[in-house]
PDB file of C-alpha atoms in Angstrom:
ATOM      1  CA  PHE O  93    -115.208 -29.791-171.148  1.00 98.00           C
ATOM      2  CA  ILE O  94    -118.755 -28.431-171.437  1.00 98.00           C
ATOM      3  CA  VAL O  95    -119.543 -24.734-171.825  1.00 98.00           C
ATOM      4  CA  THR O  96    -123.204 -24.011-171.244  1.00 97.00           C
ATOM      5  CA  TYR O  97    -125.707 -21.728-169.459  1.00 97.00           C
ATOM      6  CA  TRP O  98    -128.866 -21.810-167.361  1.00 96.00           C
ATOM      7  CA  LYS O  99    -131.345 -22.362-170.175  1.00 96.00           C
ATOM      8  CA  ASP O 100    -129.708 -25.679-171.037  1.00 96.00           C
ATOM      9  CA  PHE O 101    -129.630 -27.032-167.470  1.00 96.00           C
ATOM     10  CA  PRO O 102    -132.427 -29.575-168.185  1.00 96.00           C
ATOM     11  CA  TRP O 103    -130.234 -31.024-170.929  1.00 97.00           C
ATOM     12  CA  LEU O 104    -127.108 -30.857-168.782  1.00 97.00           C
ATOM     13  CA  GLU O 105    -128.755 -32.997-166.097  1.00 96.00           C
ATOM     14  CA  TRP O 106    -129.388 -35.766-168.621  1.00 97.00           C
ATOM     15  CA  CYS O 107    -125.919 -35.327-170.114  1.00 97.00           C
ATOM     16  CA  LEU O 108    -124.302 -35.896-166.716  1.00 96.00           C
ATOM     17  CA  LYS O 109    -126.481 -38.922-166.040  1.00 96.00           C
ATOM     18  CA  CYS O 110    -125.223 -40.456-169.276  1.00 97.00           C
ATOM     19  CA  LEU O 111    -121.608 -39.641-168.429  1.00 97.00           C
ATOM     20  CA  ARG O 112    -121.942 -41.146-164.947  1.00 96.00           C
ATOM     21  CA  LYS O 113    -123.362 -44.303-166.493  1.00 96.00           C
ATOM     22  CA  HIS O 114    -120.990 -44.774-169.409  1.00 97.00           C
ATOM     23  CA  ALA O 115    -117.748 -42.748-169.118  1.00 97.00           C
ATOM     24  CA  THR O 116    -114.800 -44.310-167.299  1.00 97.00           C
ATOM     25  CA  GLN O 117    -111.039 -43.669-167.053  1.00 96.00           C
ATOM     26  CA  PHE O 118    -111.365 -39.956-167.876  1.00 96.00           C
ATOM     27  CA  ALA O 119    -109.608 -37.514-165.544  1.00 95.00           C
ATOM     28  CA  GLY O 120    -112.807 -35.577-164.912  1.00 95.00           C
ATOM     29  CA  ILE O 121    -115.537 -33.287-166.209  1.00 97.00           C
ATOM     30  CA  THR O 122    -115.279 -29.495-166.195  1.00 97.00           C
ATOM     31  CA  ILE O 123    -118.360 -27.351-166.802  1.00 97.00           C
ATOM     32  CA  ALA O 124    -117.916 -23.638-167.528  1.00 98.00           C
ATOM     33  CA  LEU O 125    -120.882 -21.402-166.708  1.00 98.00           C
ATOM     34  CA  PRO O 126    -121.460 -17.668-166.549  1.00 98.00           C
ATOM     35  CA  ASN O 127    -120.964 -16.691-162.906  1.00 98.00           C
ATOM     36  CA  LYS O 128    -124.509 -15.350-162.690  1.00 97.00           C
ATOM     37  CA  ASP O 129    -125.873 -18.794-163.635  1.00 97.00           C
ATOM     38  CA  ILE O 130    -123.955 -20.860-161.078  1.00 96.00           C
ATOM     39  CA  PRO O 131    -126.478 -20.256-158.230  1.00 95.00           C
ATOM     40  CA  LYS O 132    -129.239 -21.563-160.524  1.00 94.00           C
ATOM     41  CA  TRP O 133    -127.589 -24.963-160.909  1.00 94.00           C
ATOM     42  CA  ASN O 134    -129.260 -27.428-158.552  1.00 88.00           C
ATOM     43  CA  GLY O 135    -128.081 -30.574-160.304  1.00 80.00           C
ATOM     44  CA  ASP O 136    -125.424 -33.100-159.363  1.00 76.00           C
ATOM     45  CA  THR O 137    -122.007 -31.609-158.662  1.00 72.00           C
ATOM     46  CA  THR O 138    -120.368 -34.821-157.455  1.00 81.00           C
ATOM     47  CA  CYS O 139    -119.090 -35.841-160.884  1.00 84.00           C
ATOM     48  CA  ALA O 140    -118.059 -32.470-162.319  1.00 93.00           C
ATOM     49  CA  ARG O 141    -116.128 -29.297-161.540  1.00 94.00           C
ATOM     50  CA  ILE O 142    -118.128 -26.093-162.003  1.00 96.00           C
ATOM     51  CA  VAL O 143    -116.050 -23.066-163.014  1.00 97.00           C
ATOM     52  CA  GLY O 144    -117.330 -19.594-163.786  1.00 97.00           C
ATOM     53  CA  TYR O 145    -116.618 -16.619-165.988  1.00 98.00           C
ATOM     54  CA  ASP O 146    -118.068 -13.124-166.212  1.00 98.00           C
ATOM     55  CA  GLU O 147    -120.477 -12.995-169.116  1.00 97.00           C
ATOM     56  CA  VAL O 148    -120.596  -9.841-171.228  1.00 97.00           C
ATOM     57  CA  GLU O 149    -124.159  -8.638-171.615  1.00 96.00           C
ATOM     58  CA  GLY O 150    -125.541  -9.376-175.064  1.00 96.00           C
ATOM     59  CA  LYS O 151    -122.555 -11.489-176.085  1.00 98.00           C
ATOM     60  CA  GLY O 152    -123.428 -14.843-174.515  1.00 96.00           C
ATOM     61  CA  MET O 153    -123.253 -16.941-177.664  1.00 96.00           C
ATOM     62  CA  VAL O 154    -119.963 -15.710-179.084  1.00 98.00           C
ATOM     63  CA  GLN O 155    -118.418 -15.527-175.628  1.00 98.00           C
ATOM     64  CA  HIS O 156    -119.240 -19.151-174.874  1.00 97.00           C
ATOM     65  CA  MET O 157    -117.530 -20.068-178.154  1.00 98.00           C
ATOM     66  CA  ALA O 158    -114.502 -18.020-177.107  1.00 98.00           C
ATOM     67  CA  VAL O 159    -114.376 -19.876-173.779  1.00 98.00           C
ATOM     68  CA  LYS O 160    -114.039 -23.145-175.698  1.00 98.00           C
ATOM     69  CA  ALA O 161    -110.818 -21.820-177.215  1.00 98.00           C
ATOM     70  CA  MET O 162    -109.701 -20.849-173.696  1.00 98.00           C
ATOM     71  CA  ALA O 163    -110.181 -24.324-172.239  1.00 98.00           C
ATOM     72  CA  ASP O 164    -106.641 -24.346-170.853  1.00 98.00           C
ATOM     73  CA  ASP O 165    -107.678 -21.542-168.482  1.00 98.00           C
ATOM     74  CA  PHE O 166    -110.552 -23.616-167.044  1.00 98.00           C
ATOM     75  CA  VAL O 167    -109.535 -27.278-166.889  1.00 98.00           C
ATOM     76  CA  PRO O 168    -107.188 -28.665-164.189  1.00 97.00           C
ATOM     77  CA  SER O 169    -103.549 -27.689-164.664  1.00 96.00           C
ATOM     78  CA  ASP O 170    -102.383 -31.269-165.232  1.00 96.00           C
ATOM     79  CA  THR O 171    -104.761 -31.827-168.160  1.00 97.00           C
ATOM     80  CA  GLN O 172    -103.080 -33.291-171.224  1.00 96.00           C
ATOM     81  CA  CYS O 173    -105.972 -33.269-173.680  1.00 97.00           C
ATOM     82  CA  VAL O 174    -109.475 -31.780-173.655  1.00 98.00           C
ATOM     83  CA  LEU O 175    -112.529 -33.467-175.133  1.00 97.00           C
ATOM     84  CA  HIS O 176    -115.279 -30.993-175.996  1.00 98.00           C
ATOM     85  CA  MET O 177    -118.975 -31.767-175.949  1.00 96.00           C
ATOM     86  CA  ASP O 178    -122.178 -29.817-175.337  1.00 96.00           C
ATOM     87  CA  ALA O 179    -124.944 -30.140-172.772  1.00 97.00           C
ATOM     88  CA  ASP O 180    -127.276 -31.630-175.387  1.00 97.00           C
ATOM     89  CA  CYS O 181    -124.888 -34.505-176.205  1.00 97.00           C
ATOM     90  CA  MET O 182    -125.751 -37.888-174.671  1.00 98.00           C
ATOM     91  CA  VAL O 183    -123.332 -40.790-174.390  1.00 98.00           C
ATOM     92  CA  LYS O 184    -125.229 -43.925-175.445  1.00 97.00           C
ATOM     93  CA  VAL O 185    -122.798 -46.728-174.639  1.00 98.00           C
ATOM     94  CA  PRO O 186    -119.668 -47.267-172.501  1.00 98.00           C
ATOM     95  CA  ILE O 187    -116.704 -45.057-173.473  1.00 97.00           C
ATOM     96  CA  THR O 188    -113.103 -44.632-172.355  1.00 97.00           C
ATOM     97  CA  PRO O 189    -110.378 -42.280-173.630  1.00 95.00           C
ATOM     98  CA  ARG O 190    -109.143 -45.067-175.918  1.00 95.00           C
ATOM     99  CA  ASP O 191    -112.270 -44.578-178.052  1.00 96.00           C
ATOM    100  CA  TYR O 192    -111.037 -41.107-179.019  1.00 96.00           C
ATOM    101  CA  PHE O 193    -107.289 -41.508-179.514  1.00 95.00           C
ATOM    102  CA  GLU O 194    -104.790 -43.299-181.663  1.00 95.00           C
ATOM    103  CA  GLY O 195    -101.755 -43.356-179.409  1.00 93.00           C
ATOM    104  CA  ASP O 196    -101.568 -39.849-178.015  1.00 93.00           C
ATOM    105  CA  LYS O 197    -103.309 -38.249-181.018  1.00 96.00           C
ATOM    106  CA  PRO O 198    -107.010 -37.338-180.795  1.00 97.00           C
ATOM    107  CA  TYR O 199    -109.212 -38.629-183.599  1.00 96.00           C
ATOM    108  CA  TYR O 200    -110.703 -35.794-185.626  1.00 97.00           C
ATOM    109  CA  VAL O 201    -113.602 -36.551-187.981  1.00 97.00           C
ATOM    110  CA  VAL O 202    -113.707 -34.064-190.879  1.00 97.00           C
ATOM    111  CA  ARG O 203    -114.998 -33.677-194.408  1.00 96.00           C
ATOM    112  CA  SER O 204    -114.222 -31.301-197.240  1.00 96.00           C
ATOM    113  CA  TYR O 205    -116.325 -28.193-197.658  1.00 96.00           C
ATOM    114  CA  ASP O 206    -116.846 -29.263-201.260  1.00 94.00           C
ATOM    115  CA  SER O 207    -118.549 -32.437-200.034  1.00 94.00           C
ATOM    116  CA  LEU O 208    -121.216 -30.241-198.422  1.00 94.00           C
ATOM    117  CA  THR O 209    -122.424 -29.189-201.856  1.00 91.00           C
ATOM    118  CA  ASP O 210    -124.198 -31.138-204.594  1.00 82.00           C
ATOM    119  CA  SER O 211    -123.449 -29.818-208.050  1.00 75.00           C
ATOM    120  CA  LYS O 212    -126.356 -31.735-209.607  1.00 75.00           C
ATOM    121  CA  SER O 213    -129.155 -30.760-207.252  1.00 71.00           C
ATOM    122  CA  LYS O 214    -127.552 -27.405-206.345  1.00 64.00           C
ATOM    123  CA  VAL O 215    -128.243 -28.215-202.699  1.00 71.00           C
ATOM    124  CA  VAL O 216    -125.766 -26.689-200.276  1.00 82.00           C
ATOM    125  CA  SER O 217    -125.662 -27.765-196.622  1.00 91.00           C
ATOM    126  CA  ASP O 218    -126.250 -24.926-194.169  1.00 91.00           C
ATOM    127  CA  CYS O 219    -122.936 -25.972-192.582  1.00 94.00           C
ATOM    128  CA  TYR O 220    -121.175 -24.484-195.611  1.00 94.00           C
ATOM    129  CA  GLN O 221    -121.886 -20.952-194.351  1.00 95.00           C
ATOM    130  CA  TRP O 222    -119.220 -21.327-191.650  1.00 97.00           C
ATOM    131  CA  ARG O 223    -116.429 -21.600-194.206  1.00 97.00           C
ATOM    132  CA  ALA O 224    -116.299 -17.868-194.876  1.00 97.00           C
ATOM    133  CA  VAL O 225    -116.636 -17.094-191.168  1.00 98.00           C
ATOM    134  CA  ALA O 226    -113.690 -19.311-190.178  1.00 98.00           C
ATOM    135  CA  GLU O 227    -111.599 -18.142-193.114  1.00 98.00           C
ATOM    136  CA  LYS O 228    -112.133 -14.526-192.085  1.00 98.00           C
ATOM    137  CA  THR O 229    -111.052 -15.247-188.498  1.00 98.00           C
ATOM    138  CA  LEU O 230    -107.953 -17.192-189.541  1.00 98.00           C
ATOM    139  CA  ALA O 231    -107.248 -14.987-192.578  1.00 98.00           C
ATOM    140  CA  THR O 232    -106.547 -18.092-194.629  1.00 96.00           C
ATOM    141  CA  PRO O 233    -108.417 -20.386-197.068  1.00 97.00           C
ATOM    142  CA  LEU O 234    -109.815 -23.596-195.564  1.00 98.00           C
ATOM    143  CA  ARG O 235    -110.527 -26.866-197.345  1.00 97.00           C
ATOM    144  CA  MET O 236    -111.894 -29.027-194.541  1.00 97.00           C
ATOM    145  CA  TYR O 237    -115.093 -28.676-192.535  1.00 97.00           C
ATOM    146  CA  THR O 238    -114.342 -29.710-188.960  1.00 97.00           C
ATOM    147  CA  MET O 239    -117.616 -29.602-187.007  1.00 95.00           C
ATOM    148  CA  CYS O 240    -118.679 -33.144-187.819  1.00 94.00           C
ATOM    149  CA  ARG O 241    -118.863 -34.957-184.502  1.00 92.00           C
ATOM    150  CA  HIS O 242    -118.618 -34.659-180.717  1.00 91.00           C
ATOM    151  CA  PRO O 243    -116.572 -35.184-178.689  1.00 94.00           C
ATOM    152  CA  THR O 244    -113.730 -33.302-180.348  1.00 93.00           C
ATOM    153  CA  GLY O 245    -110.327 -33.531-178.683  1.00 96.00           C
ATOM    154  CA  PHE O 246    -107.427 -31.072-178.591  1.00 98.00           C
ATOM    155  CA  PRO O 247    -104.021 -31.358-176.898  1.00 98.00           C
ATOM    156  CA  ILE O 248    -103.684 -28.782-174.139  1.00 98.00           C
ATOM    157  CA  GLY O 249    -101.030 -26.797-176.041  1.00 98.00           C
ATOM    158  CA  PHE O 250    -103.465 -26.158-178.884  1.00 98.00           C
ATOM    159  CA  TYR O 251    -105.356 -23.361-177.181  1.00 98.00           C
ATOM    160  CA  LYS O 252    -102.592 -20.809-176.685  1.00 98.00           C
ATOM    161  CA  ARG O 253    -101.396 -21.441-180.228  1.00 98.00           C
ATOM    162  CA  ILE O 254    -104.735 -20.709-181.874  1.00 98.00           C
ATOM    163  CA  ARG O 255    -105.373 -17.638-179.733  1.00 98.00           C
ATOM    164  CA  ARG O 256    -101.970 -16.187-180.555  1.00 98.00           C
ATOM    165  CA  PHE O 257    -102.443 -16.968-184.231  1.00 98.00           C
ATOM    166  CA  ILE O 258    -105.812 -15.180-184.365  1.00 98.00           C
ATOM    167  CA  GLU O 259    -104.348 -12.232-182.475  1.00 98.00           C
ATOM    168  CA  SER O 260    -101.551 -11.991-185.027  1.00 98.00           C
ATOM    169  CA  LYS O 261    -104.043 -11.962-187.891  1.00 98.00           C
ATOM    170  CA  GLN O 262    -106.616  -9.630-186.319  1.00 98.00           C
ATOM    171  CA  ASN O 263    -104.172  -7.310-184.500  1.00 98.00           C
ATOM    172  CA  LYS O 264    -106.111  -7.379-181.243  1.00 98.00           C
ATOM    173  CA  PRO O 265    -106.549  -9.651-178.204  1.00 98.00           C
ATOM    174  CA  PHE O 266    -108.419 -12.872-178.919  1.00 98.00           C
ATOM    175  CA  SER O 267    -111.331 -12.193-176.559  1.00 97.00           C
ATOM    176  CA  LYS O 268    -111.748  -8.657-177.848  1.00 98.00           C
ATOM    177  CA  TYR O 269    -111.933  -9.914-181.433  1.00 98.00           C
ATOM    178  CA  VAL O 270    -114.539 -12.571-180.643  1.00 98.00           C
ATOM    179  CA  LEU O 271    -116.670 -10.252-178.513  1.00 98.00           C
ATOM    180  CA  GLU O 272    -116.817  -7.767-181.387  1.00 98.00           C
ATOM    181  CA  GLN O 273    -118.522 -10.371-183.560  1.00 98.00           C
ATOM    182  CA  ARG O 274    -122.223 -10.705-184.243  1.00 97.00           C
ATOM    183  CA  ASN O 275    -123.899 -12.586-181.398  1.00 97.00           C
ATOM    184  CA  GLU O 276    -127.156 -13.413-183.190  1.00 95.00           C
ATOM    185  CA  PHE O 277    -127.442 -16.180-185.761  1.00 93.00           C
ATOM    186  CA  PRO O 278    -125.619 -16.374-188.074  1.00 95.00           C
ATOM    187  CA  GLN O 279    -122.723 -15.460-185.824  1.00 97.00           C
ATOM    188  CA  THR O 280    -119.555 -14.049-187.360  1.00 98.00           C
ATOM    189  CA  TYR O 281    -117.336 -16.260-185.205  1.00 98.00           C
ATOM    190  CA  ALA O 282    -117.667 -20.050-185.345  1.00 98.00           C
ATOM    191  CA  ASP O 283    -115.983 -22.231-182.735  1.00 97.00           C
ATOM    192  CA  PHE O 284    -115.244 -25.648-184.219  1.00 97.00           C
ATOM    193  CA  PRO O 285    -114.926 -24.599-187.882  1.00 98.00           C
ATOM    194  CA  THR O 286    -112.253 -22.144-186.699  1.00 98.00           C
ATOM    195  CA  MET O 287    -110.537 -24.381-184.153  1.00 98.00           C
ATOM    196  CA  GLY O 288    -110.553 -27.384-186.457  1.00 98.00           C
ATOM    197  CA  GLY O 289    -109.494 -25.328-189.448  1.00 98.00           C
ATOM    198  CA  PHE O 290    -106.462 -24.086-187.536  1.00 98.00           C
ATOM    199  CA  ALA O 291    -105.648 -27.593-186.295  1.00 98.00           C
ATOM    200  CA  TYR O 292    -105.812 -29.054-189.808  1.00 98.00           C
ATOM    201  CA  LYS O 293    -103.572 -26.390-191.341  1.00 97.00           C
ATOM    202  CA  HIS O 294    -101.112 -25.679-188.537  1.00 97.00           C
ATOM    203  CA  MET O 295    -101.078 -28.695-186.190  1.00 98.00           C
ATOM    204  CA  ASN O 296    -101.919 -31.485-188.602  1.00 98.00           C
ATOM    205  CA  ALA O 297     -99.396 -33.938-187.177  1.00 98.00           C
ATOM    206  CA  ASN O 298    -100.955 -33.699-183.706  1.00 98.00           C
ATOM    207  CA  PHE O 299    -104.191 -35.416-184.748  1.00 98.00           C
ATOM    208  CA  LYS O 300    -105.409 -38.626-186.363  1.00 97.00           C
ATOM    209  CA  TRP O 301    -107.610 -37.334-189.172  1.00 97.00           C
ATOM    210  CA  ILE O 302    -110.622 -39.309-190.403  1.00 97.00           C
ATOM    211  CA  ASP O 303    -111.953 -37.925-193.697  1.00 97.00           C
ATOM    212  CA  ILE O 304    -115.624 -38.757-194.310  1.00 95.00           C
ATOM    213  CA  SER O 305    -115.980 -36.671-197.469  1.00 94.00           C
ATOM    214  CA  GLU O 306    -117.131 -39.808-199.307  1.00 92.00           C
ATOM    215  CA  GLY O 307    -119.697 -40.786-196.698  1.00 89.00           C
ATOM    216  CA  ASN O 308    -120.433 -41.127-192.991  1.00 84.00           C
ATOM    217  CA  HIS O 309    -119.748 -44.867-193.184  1.00 88.00           C
ATOM    218  CA  LEU O 310    -116.028 -44.013-193.122  1.00 88.00           C
ATOM    219  CA  ALA O 311    -116.269 -42.737-189.539  1.00 88.00           C
ATOM    220  CA  PRO O 312    -115.949 -44.917-186.431  1.00 88.00           C
ATOM    221  CA  LYS O 313    -119.188 -45.907-184.719  1.00 91.00           C
ATOM    222  CA  ASP O 314    -120.686 -42.872-183.017  1.00 93.00           C
ATOM    223  CA  LYS O 315    -121.129 -43.496-179.295  1.00 96.00           C
ATOM    224  CA  MET O 316    -122.779 -40.168-178.566  1.00 96.00           C
ATOM    225  CA  GLN O 317    -126.137 -38.783-179.698  1.00 96.00           C
ATOM    226  CA  ALA O 318    -126.165 -35.051-180.347  1.00 95.00           C
ATOM    227  CA  TYR O 319    -129.507 -33.267-180.007  1.00 95.00           C
ATOM    228  CA  TRP O 320    -130.532 -29.622-180.461  1.00 92.00           C
ATOM    229  CA  SER O 321    -131.280 -27.955-177.147  1.00 93.00           C
ATOM    230  CA  HIS O 322    -132.887 -24.743-178.397  1.00 87.00           C
ATOM    231  CA  THR O 323    -136.415 -26.028-177.897  1.00 83.00           C
ATOM    232  CA  ASN O 324    -137.590 -22.898-176.089  1.00 80.00           C
ATOM    233  CA  ARG O 325    -135.380 -20.360-177.821  1.00 77.00           C
ATOM    234  CA  ASN O 326    -138.183 -17.836-178.350  1.00 77.00           C
ATOM    235  CA  ASN O 327    -138.881 -17.554-174.623  1.00 84.00           C
ATOM    236  CA  PRO O 328    -135.915 -15.875-172.914  1.00 83.00           C
ATOM    237  CA  THR O 329    -137.274 -16.429-169.382  1.00 87.00           C
ATOM    238  CA  GLU O 330    -137.838 -20.191-169.502  1.00 91.00           C
ATOM    239  CA  PRO O 331    -135.302 -23.022-169.762  1.00 93.00           C
ATOM    240  CA  ASN O 332    -134.948 -25.179-172.853  1.00 93.00           C
ATOM    241  CA  PHE O 333    -137.103 -28.194-172.068  1.00 94.00           C
ATOM    242  CA  VAL O 334    -136.241 -31.738-173.126  1.00 95.00           C
ATOM    243  CA  PRO O 335    -139.141 -33.083-175.217  1.00 95.00           C
ATOM    244  CA  GLU O 336    -140.822 -36.179-173.807  1.00 95.00           C
ATOM    245  CA  ASN O 337    -139.907 -38.377-176.774  1.00 96.00           C
ATOM    246  CA  ILE O 338    -136.225 -37.445-176.399  1.00 96.00           C
ATOM    247  CA  GLN O 339    -136.337 -38.068-172.650  1.00 96.00           C
ATOM    248  CA  LYS O 340    -137.522 -41.597-173.411  1.00 97.00           C
ATOM    249  CA  GLU O 341    -134.629 -42.084-175.819  1.00 97.00           C
ATOM    250  CA  ILE O 342    -132.132 -40.870-173.230  1.00 98.00           C
ATOM    251  CA  GLU O 343    -133.667 -43.041-170.518  1.00 97.00           C
ATOM    252  CA  ALA O 344    -133.064 -46.041-172.761  1.00 97.00           C
ATOM    253  CA  TYR O 345    -129.363 -45.124-172.970  1.00 97.00           C
ATOM    254  CA  ILE O 346    -128.918 -45.338-169.207  1.00 96.00           C
ATOM    255  CA  GLN O 347    -131.063 -48.312-168.277  1.00 92.00           C
TER     256      GLN O 347
END
């Protein structure tokens, strides 16, 4: 499940090329786009379902994060588990669902928030800022940082549970709460720190947790390369281009 928008279409084209080359045995790919962006997509539609939603003006970033927590409303009705990735994530080698599950439990790579800080050097990872944001949304303390690696998988029943939980804590509909949050960086809603934080505290038995607090070497081999698509973020009228050096890297993945 990929939630994206028109500016990231150059990245999405490469992402789909990598998936066509390397991903097998998955039920399918669903891409959620703002309805106004769908006519702008001229890429391959043979390997993915395109579904739309009405974007609220000025709320694109937080709304796209809300859509991730509404995946059950967008994927096919017989979906059992959703793997999330972004348009700027490139699969490097062959993958199947078995790479992301132990039995019927999705692997979830996490680390403690404390491991994001260094008491000696006083250096604090910028990822630490999402702790307070997720704790505010869930109205509960969180110990684990859960935005460590794509793809992240959730059983289909997860989504209604987290939305209802947030509604019970915030006393308003889930979408209304998220759309009230700050849209500019740093946003006051954070998708995977919130979703993963809820999963760790309230659905722990539904996942196979891999704690890398003591180092990345504890994680399975990463078969996906995550980039940062905001290359043209200061120009609102032009798409985010894929730098030439990164294009060469991606081309090597699919040769």
